[in-house]
PDB file of C-alpha atoms in Angstrom:
ATOM      1  CA  MET W 733       0.000   0.000   0.000  1.00 86.00           C
ATOM      2  CA  ILE W 734       1.214   3.524  -0.761  1.00 96.00           C
ATOM      3  CA  PRO W 735       1.934   5.834   2.204  1.00 98.00           C
ATOM      4  CA  LEU W 736      -1.098   7.491   3.795  1.00 98.00           C
ATOM      5  CA  SER W 737      -0.845  10.898   5.453  1.00 98.00           C
ATOM      6  CA  VAL W 738      -3.056  13.502   7.127  1.00 98.00           C
ATOM      7  CA  LEU W 739      -3.841  17.144   6.358  1.00 97.00           C
ATOM      8  CA  ASP W 740      -5.251  18.994   9.361  1.00 97.00           C
ATOM      9  CA  LEU W 741      -6.634  22.532   9.089  1.00 92.00           C
ATOM     10  CA  SER W 742      -7.053  22.784  12.881  1.00 96.00           C
ATOM     11  CA  PHE W 743     -10.742  23.553  12.470  1.00 96.00           C
ATOM     12  CA  ILE W 744     -12.342  25.741  15.138  1.00 97.00           C
ATOM     13  CA  ARG W 745     -15.756  24.329  15.943  1.00 97.00           C
ATOM     14  CA  GLU W 746     -18.835  26.475  16.531  1.00 96.00           C
ATOM     15  CA  GLY W 747     -18.969  26.909  20.312  1.00 95.00           C
ATOM     16  CA  GLY W 748     -15.290  25.975  20.634  1.00 96.00           C
ATOM     17  CA  THR W 749     -12.076  27.957  21.078  1.00 97.00           C
ATOM     18  CA  VAL W 750      -8.724  28.269  19.341  1.00 98.00           C
ATOM     19  CA  ARG W 751      -7.087  26.471  22.268  1.00 98.00           C
ATOM     20  CA  GLU W 752      -9.502  23.558  21.941  1.00 98.00           C
ATOM     21  CA  ALA W 753      -8.843  23.351  18.185  1.00 98.00           C
ATOM     22  CA  LEU W 754      -5.078  23.195  18.717  1.00 98.00           C
ATOM     23  CA  LEU W 755      -5.407  20.580  21.459  1.00 98.00           C
ATOM     24  CA  GLU W 756      -7.696  18.540  19.213  1.00 98.00           C
ATOM     25  CA  SER W 757      -5.031  18.744  16.490  1.00 98.00           C
ATOM     26  CA  ARG W 758      -2.477  17.444  18.971  1.00 98.00           C
ATOM     27  CA  ASP W 759      -4.716  14.529  19.936  1.00 98.00           C
ATOM     28  CA  GLN W 760      -5.393  13.787  16.280  1.00 98.00           C
ATOM     29  CA  ALA W 761      -1.672  13.780  15.446  1.00 98.00           C
ATOM     30  CA  VAL W 762      -0.949  11.372  18.304  1.00 98.00           C
ATOM     31  CA  HIS W 763      -3.791   9.134  17.087  1.00 98.00           C
ATOM     32  CA  ALA W 764      -2.548   9.257  13.485  1.00 98.00           C
ATOM     33  CA  GLU W 765       0.969   8.301  14.537  1.00 98.00           C
ATOM     34  CA  ALA W 766      -0.298   5.365  16.577  1.00 98.00           C
ATOM     35  CA  LEU W 767      -2.215   4.093  13.550  1.00 98.00           C
ATOM     36  CA  GLY W 768       0.819   4.352  11.273  1.00 98.00           C
ATOM     37  CA  TYR W 769       0.196   7.432   9.115  1.00 98.00           C
ATOM     38  CA  HIS W 770       3.358   8.612   7.361  1.00 98.00           C
ATOM     39  CA  ARG W 771       3.185  12.389   7.749  1.00 98.00           C
ATOM     40  CA  TYR W 772       0.934  15.041   9.259  1.00 98.00           C
ATOM     41  CA  TRP W 773       0.646  18.513   7.750  1.00 98.00           C
ATOM     42  CA  VAL W 774      -0.999  21.770   8.779  1.00 98.00           C
ATOM     43  CA  ALA W 775      -1.621  24.754   6.505  1.00 95.00           C
ATOM     44  CA  GLU W 776      -1.262  28.520   6.613  1.00 95.00           C
ATOM     45  CA  HIS W 777      -4.521  30.478   6.421  1.00 92.00           C
ATOM     46  CA  HIS W 778      -5.021  34.007   7.729  1.00 92.00           C
ATOM     47  CA  ALA W 779      -8.085  35.835   9.052  1.00 89.00           C
ATOM     48  CA  MET W 780     -10.180  32.674   8.787  1.00 92.00           C
ATOM     49  CA  PRO W 781     -12.517  32.384  11.791  1.00 94.00           C
ATOM     50  CA  GLY W 782     -12.719  28.600  11.462  1.00 95.00           C
ATOM     51  CA  ILE W 783      -9.013  27.729  11.087  1.00 96.00           C
ATOM     52  CA  ALA W 784      -6.474  27.904  13.931  1.00 97.00           C
ATOM     53  CA  SER W 785      -3.212  27.192  12.062  1.00 97.00           C
ATOM     54  CA  ALA W 786      -2.252  30.717  10.923  1.00 95.00           C
ATOM     55  CA  ALA W 787       1.026  30.598  12.887  1.00 97.00           C
ATOM     56  CA  THR W 788       1.928  27.411  11.036  1.00 98.00           C
ATOM     57  CA  SER W 789       5.511  26.993  12.246  1.00 98.00           C
ATOM     58  CA  VAL W 790       4.376  27.314  15.866  1.00 98.00           C
ATOM     59  CA  VAL W 791       1.642  24.706  15.347  1.00 98.00           C
ATOM     60  CA  ILE W 792       4.168  22.333  13.740  1.00 98.00           C
ATOM     61  CA  GLY W 793       6.359  22.595  16.838  1.00 98.00           C
ATOM     62  CA  HIS W 794       3.324  21.891  19.035  1.00 98.00           C
ATOM     63  CA  LEU W 795       2.496  18.733  17.053  1.00 98.00           C
ATOM     64  CA  ALA W 796       6.075  17.518  16.696  1.00 98.00           C
ATOM     65  CA  ALA W 797       6.580  17.788  20.457  1.00 98.00           C
ATOM     66  CA  ALA W 798       3.544  15.545  21.031  1.00 98.00           C
ATOM     67  CA  THR W 799       4.673  12.835  18.586  1.00 98.00           C
ATOM     68  CA  ASN W 800       7.801  10.742  18.164  1.00 98.00           C
ATOM     69  CA  ARG W 801       8.242   9.270  14.675  1.00 98.00           C
ATOM     70  CA  MET W 802       5.743  10.667  12.193  1.00 98.00           C
ATOM     71  CA  ARG W 803       6.881  13.432   9.844  1.00 98.00           C
ATOM     72  CA  ILE W 804       5.296  16.799  10.672  1.00 98.00           C
ATOM     73  CA  GLY W 805       5.156  19.671   8.239  1.00 98.00           C
ATOM     74  CA  ALA W 806       3.477  22.476   6.380  1.00 98.00           C
ATOM     75  CA  GLY W 807       0.998  21.892   3.625  1.00 95.00           C
ATOM     76  CA  GLY W 808       1.772  24.608   3.263  1.00 92.00           C
ATOM     77  CA  ILE W 809       3.621  27.792   3.993  1.00 96.00           C
ATOM     78  CA  MET W 810       2.363  30.532   1.654  1.00 94.00           C
ATOM     79  CA  LEU W 811       5.762  31.858   0.647  1.00 94.00           C
ATOM     80  CA  PRO W 812       4.565  35.185  -0.839  1.00 91.00           C
ATOM     81  CA  ASN W 813       3.595  36.191   2.716  1.00 91.00           C
ATOM     82  CA  HIS W 814       7.157  35.802   4.029  1.00 93.00           C
ATOM     83  CA  ALA W 815      10.775  36.666   3.466  1.00 94.00           C
ATOM     84  CA  PRO W 816      12.504  33.395   2.474  1.00 96.00           C
ATOM     85  CA  LEU W 817      15.187  33.954   5.128  1.00 96.00           C
ATOM     86  CA  VAL W 818      12.575  33.983   7.897  1.00 97.00           C
ATOM     87  CA  ILE W 819      11.108  30.667   6.713  1.00 98.00           C
ATOM     88  CA  ALA W 820      14.611  29.170   6.505  1.00 98.00           C
ATOM     89  CA  GLU W 821      15.238  30.201  10.109  1.00 98.00           C
ATOM     90  CA  GLN W 822      11.868  28.931  11.349  1.00 98.00           C
ATOM     91  CA  PHE W 823      12.167  25.536   9.687  1.00 98.00           C
ATOM     92  CA  GLY W 824      15.864  25.297  10.474  1.00 98.00           C
ATOM     93  CA  THR W 825      14.850  25.700  14.113  1.00 98.00           C
ATOM     94  CA  LEU W 826      12.168  23.026  13.811  1.00 98.00           C
ATOM     95  CA  GLU W 827      14.606  20.619  12.160  1.00 98.00           C
ATOM     96  CA  ALA W 828      17.149  21.254  14.934  1.00 98.00           C
ATOM     97  CA  LEU W 829      14.524  20.431  17.558  1.00 98.00           C
ATOM     98  CA  PHE W 830      12.978  17.462  15.706  1.00 98.00           C
ATOM     99  CA  PRO W 831      15.707  16.130  13.389  1.00 98.00           C
ATOM    100  CA  GLY W 832      14.647  14.088  10.398  1.00 98.00           C
ATOM    101  CA  ARG W 833      10.935  14.735  10.899  1.00 98.00           C
ATOM    102  CA  ILE W 834      10.158  18.138   9.359  1.00 98.00           C
ATOM    103  CA  ASP W 835       8.624  18.781   5.907  1.00 98.00           C
ATOM    104  CA  LEU W 836       8.246  22.150   4.194  1.00 98.00           C
ATOM    105  CA  GLY W 837       5.504  22.468   1.591  1.00 98.00           C
ATOM    106  CA  LEU W 838       5.327  25.796  -0.241  1.00 97.00           C
ATOM    107  CA  GLY W 839       2.311  27.458  -1.819  1.00 95.00           C
ATOM    108  CA  ARG W 840       2.022  30.481  -4.105  1.00 91.00           C
ATOM    109  CA  ALA W 841      -1.398  31.744  -3.004  1.00 80.00           C
ATOM    110  CA  PRO W 842      -1.614  34.178  -0.074  1.00 66.00           C
ATOM    111  CA  GLY W 843      -4.008  31.978   1.927  1.00 54.00           C
ATOM    112  CA  SER W 844      -6.161  35.046   2.541  1.00 61.00           C
ATOM    113  CA  ASP W 845      -7.873  37.987   0.845  1.00 69.00           C
ATOM    114  CA  GLN W 846      -6.133  41.110  -0.430  1.00 73.00           C
ATOM    115  CA  ARG W 847      -7.002  43.137   2.670  1.00 79.00           C
ATOM    116  CA  THR W 848      -5.234  40.541   4.816  1.00 77.00           C
ATOM    117  CA  VAL W 849      -2.286  40.497   2.404  1.00 75.00           C
ATOM    118  CA  ARG W 850      -1.857  44.206   3.042  1.00 78.00           C
ATOM    119  CA  ALA W 851      -2.088  43.608   6.787  1.00 81.00           C
ATOM    120  CA  LEU W 852       0.735  41.079   6.431  1.00 80.00           C
ATOM    121  CA  ARG W 853       2.848  43.939   5.026  1.00 65.00           C
ATOM    122  CA  ARG W 854       3.380  42.080   1.773  1.00 63.00           C
ATOM    123  CA  ASN W 855       2.843  43.384  -1.756  1.00 65.00           C
ATOM    124  CA  GLY W 856       0.138  41.998  -3.999  1.00 58.00           C
ATOM    125  CA  ASP W 857       2.686  41.080  -6.680  1.00 66.00           C
ATOM    126  CA  ASN W 858       4.811  38.882  -4.413  1.00 68.00           C
ATOM    127  CA  ALA W 859       3.318  35.771  -6.024  1.00 68.00           C
ATOM    128  CA  GLU W 860       4.985  36.765  -9.288  1.00 81.00           C
ATOM    129  CA  ARG W 861       8.366  36.301  -7.592  1.00 90.00           C
ATOM    130  CA  PHE W 862       7.480  32.856  -6.256  1.00 94.00           C
ATOM    131  CA  PRO W 863      10.028  30.895  -8.368  1.00 96.00           C
ATOM    132  CA  GLU W 864      12.851  33.228  -7.325  1.00 95.00           C
ATOM    133  CA  ASP W 865      11.764  33.060  -3.675  1.00 95.00           C
ATOM    134  CA  VAL W 866      11.727  29.244  -3.776  1.00 97.00           C
ATOM    135  CA  LEU W 867      15.268  29.189  -5.130  1.00 96.00           C
ATOM    136  CA  GLU W 868      16.399  31.720  -2.514  1.00 96.00           C
ATOM    137  CA  LEU W 869      14.877  29.618   0.263  1.00 97.00           C
ATOM    138  CA  ILE W 870      16.500  26.407  -1.033  1.00 97.00           C
ATOM    139  CA  ALA W 871      19.864  28.193  -1.101  1.00 96.00           C
ATOM    140  CA  TYR W 872      19.554  29.180   2.559  1.00 96.00           C
ATOM    141  CA  PHE W 873      19.426  25.480   3.471  1.00 96.00           C
ATOM    142  CA  ALA W 874      22.805  24.890   1.806  1.00 94.00           C
ATOM    143  CA  ALA W 875      25.723  24.588   4.222  1.00 92.00           C
ATOM    144  CA  THR W 876      27.390  27.630   2.686  1.00 89.00           C
ATOM    145  CA  GLY W 877      24.265  29.812   2.797  1.00 82.00           C
ATOM    146  CA  GLY W 878      22.557  31.889   0.138  1.00 77.00           C
ATOM    147  CA  ALA W 879      24.052  33.421  -2.997  1.00 79.00           C
ATOM    148  CA  ASN W 880      23.632  36.820  -1.323  1.00 87.00           C
ATOM    149  CA  GLY W 881      26.203  35.840   1.296  1.00 89.00           C
ATOM    150  CA  VAL W 882      23.648  35.455   4.097  1.00 94.00           C
ATOM    151  CA  VAL W 883      23.949  32.275   6.183  1.00 95.00           C
ATOM    152  CA  ALA W 884      20.675  31.314   7.851  1.00 95.00           C
ATOM    153  CA  THR W 885      21.210  30.414  11.502  1.00 96.00           C
ATOM    154  CA  PRO W 886      19.393  28.121  12.157  1.00 97.00           C
ATOM    155  CA  GLY W 887      18.806  26.804   8.651  1.00 97.00           C
ATOM    156  CA  ALA W 888      22.120  26.422   6.862  1.00 96.00           C
ATOM    157  CA  GLY W 889      22.875  22.737   6.323  1.00 96.00           C
ATOM    158  CA  ALA W 890      19.411  21.586   7.411  1.00 96.00           C
ATOM    159  CA  ASP W 891      18.101  18.525   5.568  1.00 94.00           C
ATOM    160  CA  ILE W 892      14.468  19.534   5.054  1.00 97.00           C
ATOM    161  CA  PRO W 893      12.443  18.102   2.153  1.00 97.00           C
ATOM    162  CA  ILE W 894      10.807  20.914   0.183  1.00 98.00           C
ATOM    163  CA  TRP W 895       7.548  20.277  -1.629  1.00 98.00           C
ATOM    164  CA  LEU W 896       5.635  22.496  -4.013  1.00 98.00           C
ATOM    165  CA  LEU W 897       1.875  22.631  -3.555  1.00 96.00           C
ATOM    166  CA  GLY W 898      -0.707  23.686  -6.064  1.00 92.00           C
ATOM    167  CA  SER W 899      -4.229  23.566  -7.439  1.00 89.00           C
ATOM    168  CA  SER W 900      -3.282  24.604 -10.999  1.00 88.00           C
ATOM    169  CA  LEU W 901      -0.577  23.981 -13.591  1.00 94.00           C
ATOM    170  CA  PHE W 902       1.886  26.643 -12.408  1.00 95.00           C
ATOM    171  CA  SER W 903       3.343  24.831  -9.394  1.00 95.00           C
ATOM    172  CA  ALA W 904       3.242  21.491 -11.221  1.00 97.00           C
ATOM    173  CA  GLN W 905       5.479  22.933 -13.914  1.00 97.00           C
ATOM    174  CA  LEU W 906       7.796  24.615 -11.411  1.00 97.00           C
ATOM    175  CA  ALA W 907       8.093  21.468  -9.271  1.00 98.00           C
ATOM    176  CA  ALA W 908       9.015  19.482 -12.381  1.00 98.00           C
ATOM    177  CA  ALA W 909      11.620  22.048 -13.464  1.00 98.00           C
ATOM    178  CA  LEU W 910      13.240  22.129 -10.007  1.00 98.00           C
ATOM    179  CA  GLY W 911      13.031  18.370  -9.427  1.00 98.00           C
ATOM    180  CA  LEU W 912      10.875  18.662  -6.283  1.00 98.00           C
ATOM    181  CA  PRO W 913       7.997  16.523  -5.000  1.00 98.00           C
ATOM    182  CA  PHE W 914       4.543  17.858  -5.867  1.00 98.00           C
ATOM    183  CA  ALA W 915       1.338  17.834  -3.788  1.00 97.00           C
ATOM    184  CA  PHE W 916      -1.921  18.701  -5.535  1.00 96.00           C
ATOM    185  CA  ALA W 917      -4.787  20.232  -3.534  1.00 90.00           C
ATOM    186  CA  SER W 918      -7.396  17.910  -5.003  1.00 87.00           C
ATOM    187  CA  HIS W 919      -9.353  17.962  -1.728  1.00 83.00           C
ATOM    188  CA  PHE W 920     -10.764  21.417  -2.551  1.00 78.00           C
ATOM    189  CA  ALA W 921      -9.840  22.135  -6.195  1.00 78.00           C
ATOM    190  CA  PRO W 922      -9.830  18.904  -8.227  1.00 82.00           C
ATOM    191  CA  GLN W 923     -10.672  20.485 -11.579  1.00 85.00           C
ATOM    192  CA  MET W 924      -7.106  20.597 -12.976  1.00 90.00           C
ATOM    193  CA  MET W 925      -5.719  17.592 -11.115  1.00 94.00           C
ATOM    194  CA  GLU W 926      -5.246  15.269 -14.090  1.00 94.00           C
ATOM    195  CA  GLN W 927      -3.647  17.984 -16.238  1.00 96.00           C
ATOM    196  CA  ALA W 928      -1.295  19.014 -13.426  1.00 96.00           C
ATOM    197  CA  ILE W 929      -0.195  15.444 -12.694  1.00 96.00           C
ATOM    198  CA  HIS W 930       0.424  14.753 -16.375  1.00 97.00           C
ATOM    199  CA  LEU W 931       2.420  17.962 -16.842  1.00 97.00           C
ATOM    200  CA  TYR W 932       4.513  17.327 -13.741  1.00 98.00           C
ATOM    201  CA  ARG W 933       5.384  13.760 -14.680  1.00 98.00           C
ATOM    202  CA  LYS W 934       6.017  14.539 -18.338  1.00 98.00           C
ATOM    203  CA  THR W 935       8.371  17.477 -17.725  1.00 98.00           C
ATOM    204  CA  PHE W 936      10.092  16.333 -14.501  1.00 98.00           C
ATOM    205  CA  ARG W 937      13.848  16.866 -14.357  1.00 98.00           C
ATOM    206  CA  PRO W 938      15.823  14.761 -11.845  1.00 98.00           C
ATOM    207  CA  SER W 939      17.694  16.828  -9.271  1.00 97.00           C
ATOM    208  CA  GLU W 940      19.831  16.459  -6.168  1.00 95.00           C
ATOM    209  CA  HIS W 941      16.564  16.563  -4.247  1.00 95.00           C
ATOM    210  CA  LEU W 942      14.620  13.880  -6.120  1.00 97.00           C
ATOM    211  CA  ALA W 943      15.524  11.294  -8.761  1.00 98.00           C
ATOM    212  CA  ALA W 944      12.007  10.632 -10.070  1.00 98.00           C
ATOM    213  CA  PRO W 945       8.634  12.428  -9.914  1.00 98.00           C
ATOM    214  CA  TYR W 946       6.683  12.020  -6.686  1.00 98.00           C
ATOM    215  CA  VAL W 947       2.995  12.979  -6.521  1.00 98.00           C
ATOM    216  CA  MET W 948       0.870  13.283  -3.418  1.00 98.00           C
ATOM    217  CA  LEU W 949      -2.878  13.834  -3.843  1.00 96.00           C
ATOM    218  CA  ALA W 950      -5.210  15.110  -1.126  1.00 94.00           C
ATOM    219  CA  MET W 951      -8.721  13.798  -0.477  1.00 94.00           C
ATOM    220  CA  ASN W 952     -11.498  14.480   1.982  1.00 93.00           C
ATOM    221  CA  VAL W 953     -12.349  11.258   3.769  1.00 96.00           C
ATOM    222  CA  ILE W 954     -15.383  11.106   6.029  1.00 95.00           C
ATOM    223  CA  ALA W 955     -15.848   7.543   7.216  1.00 97.00           C
ATOM    224  CA  ALA W 956     -18.313   6.152   9.741  1.00 98.00           C
ATOM    225  CA  ASP W 957     -19.859   2.851  10.734  1.00 98.00           C
ATOM    226  CA  THR W 958     -22.832   3.410   8.415  1.00 98.00           C
ATOM    227  CA  ALA W 959     -23.231   5.268   5.144  1.00 96.00           C
ATOM    228  CA  GLU W 960     -26.056   7.308   6.678  1.00 96.00           C
ATOM    229  CA  GLU W 961     -23.873   8.490   9.550  1.00 97.00           C
ATOM    230  CA  ALA W 962     -21.046   9.423   7.181  1.00 96.00           C
ATOM    231  CA  ASP W 963     -23.448  11.449   5.027  1.00 92.00           C
ATOM    232  CA  PHE W 964     -24.707  13.180   8.178  1.00 94.00           C
ATOM    233  CA  LEU W 965     -21.167  14.012   9.363  1.00 95.00           C
ATOM    234  CA  ALA W 966     -20.280  15.361   5.906  1.00 92.00           C
ATOM    235  CA  THR W 967     -22.839  18.159   6.189  1.00 92.00           C
ATOM    236  CA  SER W 968     -20.455  20.122   8.421  1.00 94.00           C
ATOM    237  CA  ARG W 969     -17.921  20.354   5.610  1.00 90.00           C
ATOM    238  CA  ARG W 970     -20.595  21.169   3.050  1.00 89.00           C
ATOM    239  CA  MET W 971     -21.817  24.077   5.177  1.00 92.00           C
ATOM    240  CA  PHE W 972     -18.247  25.276   5.786  1.00 91.00           C
ATOM    241  CA  VAL W 973     -17.406  25.269   2.068  1.00 87.00           C
ATOM    242  CA  ALA W 974     -20.736  26.857   1.133  1.00 87.00           C
ATOM    243  CA  ALA W 975     -20.153  29.743   3.536  1.00 89.00           C
ATOM    244  CA  LEU W 976     -16.617  30.174   2.204  1.00 85.00           C
ATOM    245  CA  ARG W 977     -17.803  30.305  -1.412  1.00 81.00           C
ATOM    246  CA  GLN W 978     -20.448  32.864  -0.493  1.00 83.00           C
ATOM    247  CA  GLY W 979     -17.787  35.108   1.063  1.00 85.00           C
ATOM    248  CA  ARG W 980     -18.939  34.385   4.616  1.00 89.00           C
ATOM    249  CA  PRO W 981     -16.231  32.163   6.142  1.00 89.00           C
ATOM    250  CA  GLY W 982     -17.131  30.886   9.571  1.00 93.00           C
ATOM    251  CA  ARG W 983     -16.516  28.174  12.101  1.00 96.00           C
ATOM    252  CA  VAL W 984     -17.289  24.509  11.572  1.00 95.00           C
ATOM    253  CA  LEU W 985     -20.939  23.897  12.367  1.00 96.00           C
ATOM    254  CA  PRO W 986     -22.500  20.788  13.907  1.00 97.00           C
ATOM    255  CA  PRO W 987     -23.867  18.367  11.298  1.00 96.00           C
ATOM    256  CA  VAL W 988     -27.530  18.442  10.317  1.00 94.00           C
ATOM    257  CA  PRO W 989     -29.756  15.968   8.473  1.00 93.00           C
ATOM    258  CA  PRO W 990     -28.743  16.176   4.794  1.00 88.00           C
ATOM    259  CA  GLU W 991     -32.321  16.952   3.745  1.00 87.00           C
ATOM    260  CA  ASP W 992     -32.206  20.128   5.866  1.00 88.00           C
ATOM    261  CA  LEU W 993     -29.397  21.725   3.848  1.00 86.00           C
ATOM    262  CA  PRO W 994     -30.723  24.767   1.954  1.00 80.00           C
ATOM    263  CA  TRP W 995     -28.852  24.975  -1.362  1.00 75.00           C
ATOM    264  CA  SER W 996     -29.402  26.970  -4.487  1.00 69.00           C
ATOM    265  CA  ARG W 997     -28.945  25.081  -7.758  1.00 62.00           C
ATOM    266  CA  GLU W 998     -25.754  27.041  -8.528  1.00 67.00           C
ATOM    267  CA  LEU W 999     -24.242  26.384  -5.120  1.00 66.00           C
ATOM    268  CA  SER W1000     -25.163  22.706  -5.303  1.00 61.00           C
ATOM    269  CA  HIS W1001     -23.239  22.455  -8.574  1.00 57.00           C
ATOM    270  CA  GLN W1002     -20.190  24.159  -7.021  1.00 64.00           C
ATOM    271  CA  LEU W1003     -20.266  21.839  -4.019  1.00 68.00           C
ATOM    272  CA  ASP W1004     -20.626  18.758  -6.217  1.00 60.00           C
ATOM    273  CA  THR W1005     -17.493  19.836  -8.092  1.00 63.00           C
ATOM    274  CA  VAL W1006     -15.559  20.273  -4.850  1.00 66.00           C
ATOM    275  CA  GLN W1007     -16.796  16.891  -3.617  1.00 65.00           C
ATOM    276  CA  ALA W1008     -15.199  15.154  -6.626  1.00 68.00           C
ATOM    277  CA  SER W1009     -12.183  14.089  -4.552  1.00 82.00           C
ATOM    278  CA  SER W1010     -14.096  13.104  -1.421  1.00 90.00           C
ATOM    279  CA  LEU W1011     -14.804   9.663  -0.015  1.00 94.00           C
ATOM    280  CA  ILE W1012     -17.867   9.527   2.226  1.00 94.00           C
ATOM    281  CA  GLY W1013     -19.171   6.240   3.600  1.00 96.00           C
ATOM    282  CA  THR W1014     -18.287   3.082   5.478  1.00 98.00           C
ATOM    283  CA  GLN W1015     -14.831   1.533   5.682  1.00 98.00           C
ATOM    284  CA  ASP W1016     -15.654  -0.774   2.760  1.00 98.00           C
ATOM    285  CA  GLN W1017     -17.035   2.097   0.665  1.00 97.00           C
ATOM    286  CA  VAL W1018     -13.977   4.242   1.405  1.00 97.00           C
ATOM    287  CA  ALA W1019     -11.692   1.326   0.498  1.00 98.00           C
ATOM    288  CA  GLU W1020     -13.478   0.865  -2.831  1.00 97.00           C
ATOM    289  CA  GLY W1021     -13.297   4.576  -3.598  1.00 95.00           C
ATOM    290  CA  MET W1022      -9.631   4.683  -2.632  1.00 96.00           C
ATOM    291  CA  LYS W1023      -8.886   1.701  -4.874  1.00 97.00           C
ATOM    292  CA  ASP W1024     -10.570   3.383  -7.857  1.00 96.00           C
ATOM    293  CA  PHE W1025      -8.833   6.709  -7.209  1.00 95.00           C
ATOM    294  CA  ILE W1026      -5.398   5.063  -7.009  1.00 96.00           C
ATOM    295  CA  ALA W1027      -6.051   3.045 -10.181  1.00 96.00           C
ATOM    296  CA  ARG W1028      -7.034   6.176 -12.106  1.00 94.00           C
ATOM    297  CA  HIS W1029      -4.345   8.584 -10.904  1.00 95.00           C
ATOM    298  CA  ALA W1030      -1.464   6.404  -9.588  1.00 96.00           C
ATOM    299  CA  PRO W1031      -0.418   8.748  -6.750  1.00 97.00           C
ATOM    300  CA  ASP W1032       2.767   7.957  -4.869  1.00 98.00           C
ATOM    301  CA  GLU W1033       1.073   9.010  -1.626  1.00 98.00           C
ATOM    302  CA  LEU W1034      -2.416   9.960  -0.429  1.00 97.00           C
ATOM    303  CA  MET W1035      -3.180  12.665   2.128  1.00 97.00           C
ATOM    304  CA  PHE W1036      -6.520  12.622   3.944  1.00 97.00           C
ATOM    305  CA  SER W1037      -8.400  15.560   5.373  1.00 94.00           C
ATOM    306  CA  ALA W1038     -11.148  14.696   7.864  1.00 89.00           C
ATOM    307  CA  PRO W1039     -13.341  17.817   8.127  1.00 88.00           C
ATOM    308  CA  ILE W1040     -15.659  16.516  10.855  1.00 96.00           C
ATOM    309  CA  TYR W1041     -17.206  18.578  13.656  1.00 97.00           C
ATOM    310  CA  ASP W1042     -17.009  16.052  16.515  1.00 97.00           C
ATOM    311  CA  PRO W1043     -13.422  15.235  17.607  1.00 97.00           C
ATOM    312  CA  ALA W1044     -14.251  11.626  18.505  1.00 97.00           C
ATOM    313  CA  ALA W1045     -15.951  11.041  15.150  1.00 98.00           C
ATOM    314  CA  ARG W1046     -12.907  12.609  13.448  1.00 97.00           C
ATOM    315  CA  LEU W1047     -10.539  10.163  15.152  1.00 98.00           C
ATOM    316  CA  HIS W1048     -12.816   7.245  14.289  1.00 98.00           C
ATOM    317  CA  SER W1049     -12.894   8.365  10.660  1.00 98.00           C
ATOM    318  CA  LEU W1050      -9.091   8.388  10.532  1.00 98.00           C
ATOM    319  CA  SER W1051      -9.062   4.872  11.995  1.00 98.00           C
ATOM    320  CA  LEU W1052     -11.536   3.599   9.402  1.00 98.00           C
ATOM    321  CA  ALA W1053      -9.644   5.343   6.584  1.00 98.00           C
ATOM    322  CA  TRP W1054      -6.395   3.743   7.728  1.00 98.00           C
ATOM    323  CA  ALA W1055      -8.024   0.308   7.906  1.00 98.00           C
ATOM    324  CA  ALA W1056      -9.527   0.865   4.444  1.00 98.00           C
ATOM    325  CA  GLY W1057      -6.101   1.637   3.041  1.00 97.00           C
ATOM    326  CA  GLN W1058      -4.487  -1.389   4.647  1.00 96.00           C
ATOM    327  CA  SER W1059      -7.199  -3.646   3.267  1.00 96.00           C
ATOM    328  CA  LEU W1060      -5.982  -2.840  -0.246  1.00 92.00           C
ATOM    329  CA  GLY W1061      -2.635  -4.523   0.471  1.00 77.00           C
TER     330      GLY W1061
END
């Protein structure tokens, strides 16, 4: 079986607190490690009332300190929001504290709206410099430091795998050109997944970082003991995504009976598109969906997001998803 990993957005539940969300992430990471998941990533989002992982490097340290073997990382750091030197220092520090366990995934989007970008003191055109910033960051991890003569301390000489993340063709092409592993955000933007994978594999150039292309695909997996319960639990994510697409981001709401969801025809179509890379059902149904997905897209690794309101149901879903994966051999 290919490696299975976890993407955690540190969801803040309606009626909950940021502290509770971060402690739930810790408990989920410990649970995932005990099951055997390969890596556990958190992502940078800003000014999102339902996501607690804005200070991504800090959250990674929190999770790495609670676990022992599993790789912990960013999926990802939105590099246009940061000076590359600062990220080199942050992840150099994490690697020094948790050697051999830290991943650094890089995204080109700001992870926020333009008003928040301005509040971050970054320019709106920073994304245009993304390839140059990636190369600058990689150079800071060299033992001799960057081409500008600056030696990141911590950071210089750190052995930290760098991934490029994307939901379009841009990062797929850049990852191939630089010889880096590529993670596609198919859990929320599956529309260009097949094109991006094909482009990445076709144009990949071996590098000192990676000898052959390596693709990780993300999926939403909501598993429960019955199909009806899984469909019920999935309404929390549907409401979260609907609010986000209507420009009203909020916290994760408790699930409701699926027939009580009030959708317009247009919004239903949008949600159906987003659901294209989601597995919702029993362990057997998830296993069958996983088998079909792997056969169609041949990922080297799968990453599961479990956007479920109840923490206990979230842990159970991860257990069922793990068992489903192992059943495939």
